[in-house]
PDB file of C-alpha atoms in Angstrom:
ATOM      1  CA  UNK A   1     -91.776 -37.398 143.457  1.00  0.00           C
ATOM      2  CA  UNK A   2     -91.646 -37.032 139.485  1.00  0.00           C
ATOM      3  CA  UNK A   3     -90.098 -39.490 137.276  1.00  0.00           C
ATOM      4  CA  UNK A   4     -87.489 -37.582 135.111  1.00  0.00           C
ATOM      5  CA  UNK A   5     -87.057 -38.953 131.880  1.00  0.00           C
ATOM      6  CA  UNK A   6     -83.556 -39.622 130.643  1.00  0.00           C
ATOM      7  CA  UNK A   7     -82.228 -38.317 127.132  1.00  0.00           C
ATOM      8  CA  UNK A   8     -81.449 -40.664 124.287  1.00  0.00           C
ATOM      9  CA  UNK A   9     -77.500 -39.825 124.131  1.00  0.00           C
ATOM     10  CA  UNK A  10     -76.238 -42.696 121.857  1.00  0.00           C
ATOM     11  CA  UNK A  11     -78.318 -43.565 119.343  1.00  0.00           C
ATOM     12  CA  UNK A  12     -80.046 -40.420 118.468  1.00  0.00           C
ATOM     13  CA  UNK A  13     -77.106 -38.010 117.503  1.00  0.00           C
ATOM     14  CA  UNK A  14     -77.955 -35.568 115.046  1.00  0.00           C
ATOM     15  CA  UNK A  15     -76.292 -35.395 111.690  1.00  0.00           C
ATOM     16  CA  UNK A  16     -73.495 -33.134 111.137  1.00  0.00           C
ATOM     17  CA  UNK A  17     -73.544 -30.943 107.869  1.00  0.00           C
ATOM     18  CA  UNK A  18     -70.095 -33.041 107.194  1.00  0.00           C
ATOM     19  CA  UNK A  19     -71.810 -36.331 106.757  1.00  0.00           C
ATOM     20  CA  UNK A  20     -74.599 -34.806 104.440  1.00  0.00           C
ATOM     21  CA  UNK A  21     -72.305 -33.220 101.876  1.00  0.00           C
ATOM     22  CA  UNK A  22     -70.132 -36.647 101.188  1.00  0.00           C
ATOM     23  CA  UNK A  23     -70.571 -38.296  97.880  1.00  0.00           C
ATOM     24  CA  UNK A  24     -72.509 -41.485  98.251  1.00  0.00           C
ATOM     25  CA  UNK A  25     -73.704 -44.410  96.062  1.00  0.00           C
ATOM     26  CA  UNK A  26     -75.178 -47.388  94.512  1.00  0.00           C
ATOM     27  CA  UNK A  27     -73.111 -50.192  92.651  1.00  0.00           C
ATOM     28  CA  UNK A  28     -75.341 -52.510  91.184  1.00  0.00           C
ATOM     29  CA  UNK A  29     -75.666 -54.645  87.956  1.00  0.00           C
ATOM     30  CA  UNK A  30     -78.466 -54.686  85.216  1.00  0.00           C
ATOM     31  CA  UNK A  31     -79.088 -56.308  82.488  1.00  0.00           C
ATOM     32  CA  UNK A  32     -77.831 -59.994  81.100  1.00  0.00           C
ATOM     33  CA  UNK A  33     -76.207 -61.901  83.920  1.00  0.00           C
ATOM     34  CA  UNK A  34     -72.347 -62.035  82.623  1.00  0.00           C
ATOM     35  CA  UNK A  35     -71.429 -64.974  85.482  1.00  0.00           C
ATOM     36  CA  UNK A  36     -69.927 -65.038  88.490  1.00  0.00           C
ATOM     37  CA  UNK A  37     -67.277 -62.650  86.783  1.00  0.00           C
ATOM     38  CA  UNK A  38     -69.280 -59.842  86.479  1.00  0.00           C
ATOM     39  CA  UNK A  39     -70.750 -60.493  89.987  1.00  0.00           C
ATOM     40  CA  UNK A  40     -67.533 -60.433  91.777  1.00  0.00           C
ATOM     41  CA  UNK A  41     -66.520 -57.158  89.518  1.00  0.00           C
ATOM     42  CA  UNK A  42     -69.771 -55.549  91.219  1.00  0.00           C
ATOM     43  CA  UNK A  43     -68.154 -56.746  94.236  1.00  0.00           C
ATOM     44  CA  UNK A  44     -65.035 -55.374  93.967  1.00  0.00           C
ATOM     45  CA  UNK A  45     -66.374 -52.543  92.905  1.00  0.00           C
ATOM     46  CA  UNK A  46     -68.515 -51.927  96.144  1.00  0.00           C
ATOM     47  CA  UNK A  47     -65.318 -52.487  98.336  1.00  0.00           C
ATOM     48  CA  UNK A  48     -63.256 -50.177  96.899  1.00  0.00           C
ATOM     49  CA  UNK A  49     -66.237 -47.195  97.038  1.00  0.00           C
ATOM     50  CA  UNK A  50     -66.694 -48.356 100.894  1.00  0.00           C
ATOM     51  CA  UNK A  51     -66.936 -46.745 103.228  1.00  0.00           C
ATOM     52  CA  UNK A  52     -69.512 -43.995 101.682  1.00  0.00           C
ATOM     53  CA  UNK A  53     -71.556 -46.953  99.293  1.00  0.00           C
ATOM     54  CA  UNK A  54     -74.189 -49.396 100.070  1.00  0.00           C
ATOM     55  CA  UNK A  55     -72.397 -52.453 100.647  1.00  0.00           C
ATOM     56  CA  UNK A  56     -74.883 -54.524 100.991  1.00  0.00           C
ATOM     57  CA  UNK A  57     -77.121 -53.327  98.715  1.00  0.00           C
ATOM     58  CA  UNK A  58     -78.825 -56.820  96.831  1.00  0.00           C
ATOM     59  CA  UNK A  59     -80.062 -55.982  93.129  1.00  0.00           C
ATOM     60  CA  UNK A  60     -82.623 -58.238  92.537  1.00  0.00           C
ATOM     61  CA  UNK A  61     -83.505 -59.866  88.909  1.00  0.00           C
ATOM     62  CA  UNK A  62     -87.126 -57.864  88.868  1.00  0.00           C
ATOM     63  CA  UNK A  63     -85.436 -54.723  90.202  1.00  0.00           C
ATOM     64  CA  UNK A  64     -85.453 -51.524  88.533  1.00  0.00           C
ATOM     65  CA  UNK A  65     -83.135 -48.176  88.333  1.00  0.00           C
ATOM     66  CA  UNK A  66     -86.910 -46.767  89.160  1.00  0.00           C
ATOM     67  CA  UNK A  67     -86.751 -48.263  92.304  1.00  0.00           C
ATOM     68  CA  UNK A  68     -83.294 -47.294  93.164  1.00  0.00           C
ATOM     69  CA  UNK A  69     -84.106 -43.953  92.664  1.00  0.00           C
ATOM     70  CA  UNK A  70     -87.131 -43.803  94.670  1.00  0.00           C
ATOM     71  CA  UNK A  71     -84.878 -45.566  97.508  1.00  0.00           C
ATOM     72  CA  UNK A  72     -82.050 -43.372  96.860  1.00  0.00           C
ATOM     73  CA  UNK A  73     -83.692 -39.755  98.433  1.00  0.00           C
ATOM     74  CA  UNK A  74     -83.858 -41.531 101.790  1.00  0.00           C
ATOM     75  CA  UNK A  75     -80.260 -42.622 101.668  1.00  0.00           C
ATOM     76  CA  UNK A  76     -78.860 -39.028 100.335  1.00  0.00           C
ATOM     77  CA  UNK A  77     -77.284 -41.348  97.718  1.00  0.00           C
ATOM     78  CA  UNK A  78     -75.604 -38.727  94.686  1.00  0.00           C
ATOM     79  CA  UNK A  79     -74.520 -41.914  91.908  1.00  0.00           C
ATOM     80  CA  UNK A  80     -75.315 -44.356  90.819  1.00  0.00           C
ATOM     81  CA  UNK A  81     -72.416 -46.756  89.179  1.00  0.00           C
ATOM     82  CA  UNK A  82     -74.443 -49.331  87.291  1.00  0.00           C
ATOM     83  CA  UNK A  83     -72.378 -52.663  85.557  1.00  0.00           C
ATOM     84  CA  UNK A  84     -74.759 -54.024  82.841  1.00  0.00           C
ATOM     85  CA  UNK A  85     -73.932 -56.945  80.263  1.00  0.00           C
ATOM     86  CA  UNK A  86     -74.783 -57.704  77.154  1.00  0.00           C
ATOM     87  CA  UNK A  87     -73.720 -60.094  74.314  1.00  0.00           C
ATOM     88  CA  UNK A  88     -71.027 -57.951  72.633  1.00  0.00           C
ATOM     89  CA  UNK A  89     -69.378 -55.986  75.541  1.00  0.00           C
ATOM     90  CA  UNK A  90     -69.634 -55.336  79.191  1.00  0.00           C
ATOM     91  CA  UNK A  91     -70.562 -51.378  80.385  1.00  0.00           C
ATOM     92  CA  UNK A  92     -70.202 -49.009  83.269  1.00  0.00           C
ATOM     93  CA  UNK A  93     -72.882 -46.304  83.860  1.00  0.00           C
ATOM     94  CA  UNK A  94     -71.983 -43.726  86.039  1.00  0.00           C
ATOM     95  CA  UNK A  95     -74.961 -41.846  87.172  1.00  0.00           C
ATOM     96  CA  UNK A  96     -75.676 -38.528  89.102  1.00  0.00           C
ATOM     97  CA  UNK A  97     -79.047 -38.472  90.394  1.00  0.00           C
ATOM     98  CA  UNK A  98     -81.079 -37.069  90.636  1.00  0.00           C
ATOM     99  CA  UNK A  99     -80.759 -35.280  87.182  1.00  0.00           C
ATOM    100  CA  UNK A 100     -77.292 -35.271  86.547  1.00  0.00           C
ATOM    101  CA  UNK A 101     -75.066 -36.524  83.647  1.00  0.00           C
ATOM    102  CA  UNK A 102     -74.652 -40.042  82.986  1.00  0.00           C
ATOM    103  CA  UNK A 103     -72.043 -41.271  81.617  1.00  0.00           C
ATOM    104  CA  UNK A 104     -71.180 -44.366  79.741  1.00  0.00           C
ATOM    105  CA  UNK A 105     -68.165 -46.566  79.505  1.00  0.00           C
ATOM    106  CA  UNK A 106     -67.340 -50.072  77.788  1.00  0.00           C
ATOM    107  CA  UNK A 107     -65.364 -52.239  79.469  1.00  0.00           C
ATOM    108  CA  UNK A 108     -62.414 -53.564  77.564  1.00  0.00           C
ATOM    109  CA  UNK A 109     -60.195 -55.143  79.889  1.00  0.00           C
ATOM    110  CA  UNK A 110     -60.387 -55.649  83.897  1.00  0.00           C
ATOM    111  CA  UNK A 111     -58.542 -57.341  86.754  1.00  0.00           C
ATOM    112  CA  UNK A 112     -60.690 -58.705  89.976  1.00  0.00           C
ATOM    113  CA  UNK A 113     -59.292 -58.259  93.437  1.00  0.00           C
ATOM    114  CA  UNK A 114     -58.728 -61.775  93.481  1.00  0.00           C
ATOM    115  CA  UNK A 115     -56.803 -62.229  89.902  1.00  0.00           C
ATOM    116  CA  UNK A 116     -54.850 -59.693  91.239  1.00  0.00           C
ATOM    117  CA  UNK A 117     -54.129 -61.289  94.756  1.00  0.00           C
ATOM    118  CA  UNK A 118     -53.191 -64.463  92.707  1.00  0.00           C
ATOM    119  CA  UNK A 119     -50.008 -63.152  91.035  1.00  0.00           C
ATOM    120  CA  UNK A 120     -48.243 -61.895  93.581  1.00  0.00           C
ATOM    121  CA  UNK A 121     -45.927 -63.419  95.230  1.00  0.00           C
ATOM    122  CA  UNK A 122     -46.815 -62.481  98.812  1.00  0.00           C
ATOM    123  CA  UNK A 123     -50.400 -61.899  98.818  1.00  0.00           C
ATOM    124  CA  UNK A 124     -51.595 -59.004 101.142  1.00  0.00           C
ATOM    125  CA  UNK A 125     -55.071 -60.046 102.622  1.00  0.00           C
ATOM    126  CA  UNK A 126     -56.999 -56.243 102.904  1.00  0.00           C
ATOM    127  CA  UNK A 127     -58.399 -56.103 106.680  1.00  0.00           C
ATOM    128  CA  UNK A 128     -61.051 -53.866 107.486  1.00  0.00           C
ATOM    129  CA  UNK A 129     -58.733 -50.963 107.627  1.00  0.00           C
ATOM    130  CA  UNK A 130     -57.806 -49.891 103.597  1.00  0.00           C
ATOM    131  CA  UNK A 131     -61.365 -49.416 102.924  1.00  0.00           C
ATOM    132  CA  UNK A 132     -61.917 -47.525 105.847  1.00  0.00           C
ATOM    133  CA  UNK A 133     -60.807 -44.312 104.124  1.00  0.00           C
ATOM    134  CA  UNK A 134     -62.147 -43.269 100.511  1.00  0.00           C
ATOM    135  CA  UNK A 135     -60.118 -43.927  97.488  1.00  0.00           C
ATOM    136  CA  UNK A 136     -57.640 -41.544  96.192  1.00  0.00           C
ATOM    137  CA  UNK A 137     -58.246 -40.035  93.328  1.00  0.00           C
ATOM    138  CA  UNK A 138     -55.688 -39.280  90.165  1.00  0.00           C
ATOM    139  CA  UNK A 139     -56.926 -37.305  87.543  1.00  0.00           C
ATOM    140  CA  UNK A 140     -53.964 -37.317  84.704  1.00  0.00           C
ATOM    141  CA  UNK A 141     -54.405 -37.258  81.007  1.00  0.00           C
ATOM    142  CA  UNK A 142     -57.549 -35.465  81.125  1.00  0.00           C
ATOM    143  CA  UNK A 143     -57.569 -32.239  78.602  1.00  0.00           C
ATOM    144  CA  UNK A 144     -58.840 -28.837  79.516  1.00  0.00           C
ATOM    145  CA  UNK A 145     -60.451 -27.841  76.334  1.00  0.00           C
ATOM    146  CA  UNK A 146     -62.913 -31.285  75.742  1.00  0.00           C
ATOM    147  CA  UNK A 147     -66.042 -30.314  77.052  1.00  0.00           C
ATOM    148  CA  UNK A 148     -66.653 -34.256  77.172  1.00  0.00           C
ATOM    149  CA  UNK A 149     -63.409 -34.353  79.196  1.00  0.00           C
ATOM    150  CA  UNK A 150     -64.239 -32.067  81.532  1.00  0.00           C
ATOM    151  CA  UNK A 151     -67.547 -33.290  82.255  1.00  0.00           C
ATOM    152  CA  UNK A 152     -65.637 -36.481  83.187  1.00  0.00           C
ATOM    153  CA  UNK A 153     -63.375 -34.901  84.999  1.00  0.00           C
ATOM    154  CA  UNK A 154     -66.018 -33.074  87.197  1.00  0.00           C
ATOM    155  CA  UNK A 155     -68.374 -36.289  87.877  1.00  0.00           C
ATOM    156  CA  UNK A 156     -65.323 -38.190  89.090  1.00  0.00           C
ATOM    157  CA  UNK A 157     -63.897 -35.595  91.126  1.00  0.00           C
ATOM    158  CA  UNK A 158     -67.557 -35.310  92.759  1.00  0.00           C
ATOM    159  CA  UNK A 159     -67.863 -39.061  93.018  1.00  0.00           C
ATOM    160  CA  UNK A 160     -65.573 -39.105  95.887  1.00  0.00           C
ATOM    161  CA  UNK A 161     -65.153 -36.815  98.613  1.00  0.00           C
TER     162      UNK A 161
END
């Protein structure tokens, strides 16, 4: 009697066209190490771009944005959002890859998760369920006729799905 062999039904499943057009990407910090501030900003950062970022992507010290990019084809990873220090300011990059825009921001003024947790007066501890579901996006204040506007306008409307 022949041995039939059984199919792979769980862990094989083929990916769905849905999965392989949804904005993903890197958060990850370069440059001077700003302190555990600028750590837990990365942080925060990678929650609230769960669930369609690499959460527990480590950046190490020798690490390059070459080898994020060569790592990043494998991953179908579309940005990179890259937090880098220096002695006068801290900056956000916000990448497409593989030959998209980039564009740069300085940070004035933020608020961590936890600063924000700590003045209220009943603080709401986030379960696994709000960052289930992408963030919502609000696009207000952005002109039509800035061609540096609308190029921010498109990258953060393709950022998330």
């Amino acid at each position: 009697m022949a041995i039939r062999r059984r199919k792979k039904r769980r862990t094989h499943q083929p990916v769905t066209l849905e999965n392989e057009q949804v904005p993903r990407s890197f958060v990850f910090s370069k440059g001077l190490k700003g302190g555990p501030v600028v750590v837990e900003l990365v942080a925060d950062l990678k929650r609230m771009m769960e669930p369609h970022t690499a959460s527990r992507l480590k950046a190490r010290k020798h690490n390059r944005v070459r080898d994020f990019l060569h790592v990043a084809g494998q991953y179908n990873i579309n940005f990179f959002m890259i937090v880098s220090t220096t002695e006068r300011a801290t900056y956000l990059r916000l990448a497409r890859i593989p030959r998209g825009p980039t564009l740069q921001y300085r940070v004035h003024r933020f608020s961590l998760a936890a600063d924000v947790a700590a003045s209220l007066l009943r603080p709401h501890s986030p379960s696994g369920g709000e960052f289930a579901t992408p963030p919502l996006l609000v696009l207000h204040g952005f002109s039509k006729n800035d061609k540096q506007d609308q190029l921010a306008t498109g990258m953060f409307q393709n950022l998330f799905p």
